[in-house]
Tab-separated table of C-alpha atoms and ligand atoms in Angstrom:
chain	number	residue	atom	x	y	z
A	1	MET	CA	2.965	36.958	3.640
A	2	SER	CA	4.409	33.443	3.732
A	3	ALA	CA	6.288	32.269	0.663
A	4	SER	CA	5.362	28.610	1.061
A	5	PRO	CA	2.464	27.372	-1.075
A	6	LEU	CA	-0.992	26.814	0.358
A	7	TYR	CA	-2.603	23.385	-0.080
A	8	GLY	CA	-6.162	22.178	0.248
A	9	CYS	CA	-6.701	18.613	1.484
A	10	ILE	CA	-9.794	16.446	1.149
A	11	GLU	CA	-10.196	13.023	2.705
A	12	ALA	CA	-13.392	11.920	1.012
A	13	GLY	CA	-14.935	9.099	3.014
A	14	GLY	CA	-18.190	7.220	2.667
A	15	THR	CA	-19.595	8.663	5.903
A	16	LYS	CA	-17.677	11.931	6.254
A	17	PHE	CA	-15.390	14.291	4.375
A	18	VAL	CA	-12.413	15.612	6.357
A	19	LEU	CA	-11.136	18.899	4.939
A	20	GLY	CA	-7.928	20.711	5.730
A	21	VAL	CA	-5.752	23.613	4.719
A	22	ALA	CA	-1.989	23.391	5.207
A	23	ARG	CA	1.358	24.735	4.129
A	24	ASP	CA	3.229	21.661	5.402
A	25	HIS	CA	2.483	18.360	7.139
A	26	GLU	CA	3.254	19.690	10.616
A	27	THR	CA	0.767	22.528	10.653
A	28	LEU	CA	-2.823	22.157	9.587
A	29	LEU	CA	-4.063	25.759	9.497
A	30	ARG	CA	-7.683	24.749	9.546
A	31	THR	CA	-9.666	21.486	9.462
A	32	THR	CA	-13.297	20.486	9.527
A	33	ARG	CA	-15.522	17.457	9.045
A	34	ILE	CA	-18.716	17.382	7.036
A	35	PRO	CA	-21.103	14.443	6.686
A	36	THR	CA	-21.177	12.641	3.332
A	37	THR	CA	-24.731	13.143	2.139
A	38	ARG	CA	-25.718	13.737	-1.496
A	39	PRO	CA	-22.813	14.652	-3.828
A	40	ALA	CA	-23.989	18.199	-4.680
A	41	GLU	CA	-24.673	19.062	-1.062
A	42	THR	CA	-21.374	17.599	0.186
A	43	LEU	CA	-19.328	19.269	-2.550
A	44	ASP	CA	-21.056	22.614	-1.910
A	45	ALA	CA	-20.111	22.393	1.767
A	46	ALA	CA	-16.512	21.544	0.841
A	47	LEU	CA	-16.305	24.448	-1.632
A	48	ALA	CA	-17.674	26.825	1.008
A	49	PHE	CA	-14.989	25.713	3.470
A	50	PHE	CA	-12.181	26.214	0.958
A	51	ASN	CA	-13.566	29.551	-0.277
A	52	ASP	CA	-13.662	30.778	3.278
A	53	ALA	CA	-10.121	29.534	3.967
A	54	SER	CA	-8.890	31.123	0.751
A	55	THR	CA	-10.233	34.495	1.879
A	56	GLU	CA	-8.148	34.201	5.021
A	57	PHE	CA	-4.987	32.467	3.781
A	58	GLY	CA	-4.794	33.246	0.049
A	59	SER	CA	-5.225	31.172	-3.094
A	60	PHE	CA	-4.441	27.473	-3.283
A	61	ALA	CA	-1.329	26.233	-5.078
A	62	ALA	CA	-2.892	22.760	-5.365
A	63	ILE	CA	-5.583	20.585	-3.795
A	64	GLY	CA	-5.321	16.862	-3.025
A	65	ILE	CA	-8.235	14.452	-2.833
A	66	ALA	CA	-7.911	11.071	-1.082
A	67	SER	CA	-11.154	9.368	-1.977
A	68	PHE	CA	-13.217	6.328	-1.133
A	69	GLY	CA	-13.536	4.102	-4.172
A	70	PRO	CA	-13.791	2.759	-6.647
A	71	VAL	CA	-12.347	5.722	-8.526
A	72	SER	CA	-10.869	6.382	-11.966
A	73	LEU	CA	-7.134	7.114	-11.707
A	74	ASP	CA	-6.221	7.064	-15.403
A	75	ARG	CA	-5.128	10.633	-16.213
A	76	ASN	CA	-5.901	10.035	-19.891
A	77	ALA	CA	-9.419	8.722	-19.345
A	78	PRO	CA	-12.412	11.046	-19.693
A	79	ASP	CA	-13.634	9.980	-16.269
A	80	TRP	CA	-10.339	10.656	-14.416
A	81	GLY	CA	-11.047	11.967	-10.928
A	82	HIS	CA	-14.544	10.482	-10.838
A	83	ILE	CA	-15.987	8.001	-8.409
A	84	THR	CA	-16.972	5.116	-10.698
A	85	THR	CA	-19.581	2.547	-9.692
A	86	THR	CA	-20.181	2.631	-5.973
A	87	PRO	CA	-23.049	1.058	-4.046
A	88	LYS	CA	-23.257	4.375	-2.163
A	89	PRO	CA	-26.508	5.955	-3.416
A	90	GLY	CA	-26.074	8.908	-5.785
A	91	TRP	CA	-22.274	8.881	-5.862
A	92	SER	CA	-21.607	6.738	-8.955
A	93	GLY	CA	-20.093	8.940	-11.658
A	94	THR	CA	-19.446	11.913	-9.363
A	95	ASP	CA	-16.680	14.142	-10.746
A	96	LEU	CA	-14.779	15.012	-7.563
A	97	ALA	CA	-11.499	16.253	-9.034
A	98	GLY	CA	-13.171	18.252	-11.822
A	99	ALA	CA	-15.516	20.067	-9.457
A	100	ILE	CA	-12.652	21.078	-7.175
A	101	GLY	CA	-10.200	21.953	-9.966
A	102	ARG	CA	-12.737	24.167	-11.779
A	103	ALA	CA	-13.682	25.985	-8.579
A	104	PHE	CA	-10.131	26.913	-7.605
A	105	ASP	CA	-8.288	26.827	-10.954
A	106	CYS	CA	-5.318	24.902	-9.546
A	107	PRO	CA	-3.714	21.476	-10.019
A	108	VAL	CA	-5.583	18.614	-8.327
A	109	GLY	CA	-3.990	15.433	-7.010
A	110	PHE	CA	-6.364	12.491	-6.853
A	111	ASP	CA	-6.001	8.933	-5.578
A	112	THR	CA	-7.659	6.363	-3.346
A	113	ASP	CA	-7.737	7.131	0.370
A	114	VAL	CA	-5.494	4.136	1.083
A	115	ASN	CA	-2.953	4.939	-1.639
A	116	ALA	CA	-2.818	8.479	-0.244
A	117	ALA	CA	-2.386	7.122	3.280
A	118	ILE	CA	0.629	4.988	2.361
A	119	LEU	CA	2.122	7.963	0.529
A	120	ALA	CA	1.839	10.054	3.714
A	121	GLU	CA	3.128	7.203	5.890
A	122	SER	CA	6.152	6.831	3.600
A	123	LEU	CA	6.925	10.555	3.774
A	124	TRP	CA	6.221	11.328	7.421
A	125	GLY	CA	5.061	8.205	9.260
A	126	ALA	CA	5.637	4.512	9.844
A	127	ALA	CA	6.842	3.601	6.340
A	128	ARG	CA	9.714	6.080	6.022
A	129	GLY	CA	12.687	4.544	4.237
A	130	SER	CA	10.704	1.741	2.553
A	131	ASP	CA	10.856	1.178	-1.221
A	132	ILE	CA	7.764	-0.990	-1.110
A	133	ALA	CA	5.138	-0.318	1.512
A	134	VAL	CA	1.476	-1.106	2.019
A	135	TYR	CA	-1.243	0.557	4.061
A	136	ILE	CA	-4.179	-1.550	5.231
A	137	THR	CA	-7.235	-0.123	6.912
A	138	VAL	CA	-9.611	-2.419	8.744
A	139	GLY	CA	-12.730	-0.511	9.705
A	140	THR	CA	-16.314	-0.740	8.488
A	141	GLY	CA	-14.705	-2.051	5.286
A	142	ILE	CA	-11.191	-3.225	4.439
A	143	GLY	CA	-8.924	-1.444	1.980
A	144	GLY	CA	-5.285	-1.400	1.049
A	145	GLY	CA	-2.963	0.905	-0.852
A	146	ALA	CA	0.572	0.172	-1.995
A	147	LEU	CA	3.597	2.190	-2.950
A	148	ILE	CA	6.508	1.048	-5.104
A	149	ALA	CA	9.514	3.396	-5.202
A	150	GLY	CA	7.363	6.310	-4.106
A	151	CYS	CA	4.576	5.689	-6.630
A	152	PRO	CA	1.116	4.469	-5.636
A	153	ILE	CA	0.005	1.393	-7.604
A	154	HIS	CA	-2.841	2.003	-10.062
A	155	GLY	CA	-2.844	-0.428	-12.994
A	156	LEU	CA	-6.171	-1.457	-14.484
A	157	ARG	CA	-8.013	0.356	-11.688
A	158	HIS	CA	-6.297	0.246	-8.294
A	159	PRO	CA	-5.661	-2.480	-5.719
A	160	GLU	CA	-8.741	-3.798	-3.904
A	161	MET	CA	-6.984	-5.728	-1.160
A	162	GLY	CA	-10.114	-6.047	0.963
A	163	HIS	CA	-11.614	-8.320	-1.673
A	164	MET	CA	-8.972	-11.063	-1.652
A	165	LEU	CA	-10.350	-14.531	-1.024
A	166	PRO	CA	-9.007	-16.040	2.202
A	167	ARG	CA	-8.915	-19.621	3.406
A	168	ARG	CA	-11.808	-20.168	5.842
A	169	HIS	CA	-11.206	-20.565	9.562
A	170	PRO	CA	-12.397	-24.055	10.646
A	171	GLU	CA	-14.549	-22.530	13.409
A	172	ASP	CA	-16.141	-19.988	11.090
A	173	LEU	CA	-17.598	-22.126	8.311
A	174	ALA	CA	-21.281	-21.347	8.990
A	175	PHE	CA	-21.021	-17.607	8.261
A	176	ALA	CA	-21.608	-16.785	4.584
A	177	GLY	CA	-19.880	-13.376	4.667
A	178	ILE	CA	-21.423	-10.006	3.838
A	179	CYS	CA	-19.669	-8.752	0.704
A	180	PRO	CA	-22.396	-8.044	-1.895
A	181	PHE	CA	-19.975	-9.072	-4.660
A	182	HIS	CA	-18.078	-12.046	-3.188
A	183	GLY	CA	-19.731	-13.129	0.056
A	184	ASP	CA	-16.772	-14.462	1.993
A	185	CYS	CA	-13.929	-12.289	0.719
A	186	LEU	CA	-11.707	-10.711	3.374
A	187	GLU	CA	-13.990	-7.684	3.780
A	188	GLY	CA	-17.008	-9.986	3.840
A	189	LEU	CA	-15.471	-11.932	6.733
A	190	ALA	CA	-13.197	-9.643	8.751
A	191	SER	CA	-14.434	-6.047	8.394
A	192	GLY	CA	-16.106	-4.231	11.252
A	193	ALA	CA	-19.451	-4.738	9.511
A	194	ALA	CA	-18.821	-8.496	9.177
A	195	ILE	CA	-17.825	-8.724	12.845
A	196	ARG	CA	-21.036	-6.949	13.822
A	197	ALA	CA	-23.106	-9.195	11.526
A	198	ARG	CA	-21.681	-12.322	13.213
A	199	TRP	CA	-21.415	-11.338	16.843
A	200	GLY	CA	-23.647	-8.256	17.198
A	201	CYS	CA	-20.952	-5.916	18.477
A	202	SER	CA	-17.443	-4.690	17.742
A	203	LEU	CA	-14.377	-6.896	18.279
A	204	SER	CA	-13.199	-4.747	21.175
A	205	GLU	CA	-16.526	-5.317	22.915
A	206	LEU	CA	-16.006	-9.099	22.904
A	207	ALA	CA	-14.069	-10.694	25.787
A	208	SER	CA	-10.377	-11.129	25.029
A	209	ASP	CA	-10.751	-14.948	25.135
A	210	HIS	CA	-13.675	-14.908	22.663
A	211	PRO	CA	-12.854	-17.004	19.547
A	212	ALA	CA	-13.634	-13.981	17.326
A	213	HIS	CA	-10.195	-12.520	18.041
A	214	ALA	CA	-8.380	-15.588	16.705
A	215	ILE	CA	-10.735	-15.897	13.737
A	216	ILE	CA	-10.305	-12.268	12.645
A	217	ALA	CA	-6.531	-12.409	13.186
A	218	TYR	CA	-6.397	-15.544	11.026
A	219	TYR	CA	-8.069	-13.740	8.120
A	220	LEU	CA	-6.075	-10.521	8.405
A	221	ALA	CA	-2.823	-12.471	8.673
A	222	GLN	CA	-3.611	-14.101	5.334
A	223	LEU	CA	-3.560	-10.657	3.717
A	224	ALA	CA	-0.171	-9.995	5.304
A	225	VAL	CA	1.136	-13.322	3.978
A	226	ALA	CA	-0.320	-12.670	0.512
A	227	LEU	CA	1.343	-9.253	0.458
A	228	GLN	CA	4.698	-10.781	1.343
A	229	ALA	CA	4.241	-13.327	-1.435
A	230	LEU	CA	3.159	-10.756	-4.050
A	231	LEU	CA	5.032	-7.539	-3.241
A	232	SER	CA	7.750	-8.254	-0.675
A	233	PRO	CA	7.042	-5.031	1.235
A	234	GLN	CA	9.375	-3.714	3.933
A	235	ARG	CA	6.401	-2.279	5.831
A	236	ILE	CA	2.742	-3.188	6.163
A	237	VAL	CA	1.150	-0.285	8.025
A	238	VAL	CA	-2.188	-1.148	9.638
A	239	GLY	CA	-4.882	1.256	10.789
A	240	GLY	CA	-8.635	1.634	11.115
A	241	GLY	CA	-11.128	1.109	13.921
A	242	VAL	CA	-10.953	-2.697	14.065
A	243	MET	CA	-7.135	-2.629	14.181
A	244	ALA	CA	-7.390	-0.478	17.319
A	245	THR	CA	-8.741	-3.543	19.179
A	246	PRO	CA	-6.280	-4.189	22.028
A	247	GLY	CA	-3.982	-7.116	21.228
A	248	LEU	CA	-5.191	-7.622	17.658
A	249	ILE	CA	-2.004	-6.510	15.923
A	250	ASP	CA	0.008	-9.004	18.014
A	251	CYS	CA	-2.408	-11.817	17.109
A	252	VAL	CA	-2.132	-10.883	13.414
A	253	ARG	CA	1.681	-10.862	13.630
A	254	ALA	CA	1.753	-14.276	15.338
A	255	GLU	CA	-0.643	-15.774	12.774
A	256	ALA	CA	1.332	-14.246	9.900
A	257	VAL	CA	4.516	-15.882	11.187
A	258	ARG	CA	2.750	-19.225	11.588
A	259	LEU	CA	1.034	-19.154	8.173
A	260	SER	CA	4.095	-17.916	6.265
A	261	GLY	CA	6.225	-20.821	7.483
A	262	ASP	CA	9.056	-18.345	8.047
A	263	TYR	CA	9.614	-18.308	4.279
A	264	PHE	CA	9.656	-14.688	3.113
A	265	GLY	CA	12.858	-13.369	4.645
A	266	CYS	CA	11.176	-11.359	7.382
A	267	ARG	CA	13.560	-11.144	10.351
A	268	ASP	CA	11.232	-9.281	12.686
A	269	ILE	CA	7.486	-9.396	12.189
A	270	ALA	CA	7.065	-6.437	14.581
A	271	THR	CA	8.932	-4.191	12.139
A	272	LEU	CA	7.067	-5.593	9.113
A	273	ILE	CA	3.505	-5.228	10.438
A	274	VAL	CA	3.358	-1.867	12.193
A	275	PRO	CA	0.655	0.478	13.461
A	276	THR	CA	0.027	3.686	11.592
A	277	GLY	CA	2.510	6.431	12.446
A	278	LEU	CA	0.092	9.229	11.581
A	279	GLY	CA	-2.985	7.830	13.310
A	280	ASP	CA	-6.291	9.143	12.037
A	281	ARG	CA	-4.466	11.917	10.136
A	282	SER	CA	-3.006	9.529	7.538
A	283	GLY	CA	-5.870	10.154	5.096
A	284	LEU	CA	-5.840	13.937	5.364
A	285	LEU	CA	-2.030	14.094	5.241
A	286	GLY	CA	-2.253	11.720	2.295
A	287	ALA	CA	-4.389	14.317	0.544
A	288	LEU	CA	-1.703	16.894	1.356
A	289	ALA	CA	0.958	14.620	-0.162
A	290	LEU	CA	-1.192	14.264	-3.296
A	291	ALA	CA	-1.548	18.047	-3.535
A	292	GLN	CA	2.223	18.526	-3.209
A	293	LYS	CA	2.781	15.852	-5.856
A	294	ALA	CA	0.275	17.550	-8.181
A	295	LEU	CA	2.098	20.861	-7.843
A	296	ARG	CA	5.448	19.231	-8.720
B	301	ZN	ZN1	-15.665	-8.634	-1.713
């Protein structure tokens, strides 16, 4: 029997939960995906997966949960480990960490999916060696997590980088934006859903000379510039479906250089704004990092 501890990993997303069992970041012993439906049904499916894995591999030393938000991260609050108020039907007030911790009687690490992702990227991926690093995902929505000296930022709640308010692109003034809270915040203008609302398809489906590419790069670059102004990160790791659009990261880098006026001490934009080193595993490995942290 192996001496190294066994960890359970949950990447809790709005459309699917990715579950994994691992002893270290290089070997996932077992993974699966389940659709995010109603909380009780989804949690039951997750518990069944981990019970089954536990029968085969032994008991869990700790379980990490990298969750969609908003979530409560205050360890001293009665609602720690809960999803708070989400527009996703039925999920407001769901006690994710409590349900998992009670079922397996082990420590539970809990954070936002994007905070977990930057933790994993700093340990094993594109942000190794950085004191201050940020992970941005641009997919259906936009989110960002940040790490300072190895610690994810929480504060009053947790960063909500997708909801910053950007300067409008002069060729994009007619679109009101789709954020239910802010209209034309970054997510309301530059998320995959906002792209679809404007142009009826994904960014990668639009011709490479379509103005959408420059417009979206302009908005995303403003987040990169704001991050330099606020946090002075050594790495801004970018992932998500929209960021996989060919050429987009280069457009964002070029716009970030232009908009920043070469002010923030960045010598090489290509080493500041970098693609994810862990690909679509950053969330699940983030959950592993949270589990390991919880055990320590
Ligand atoms: Zn918003």
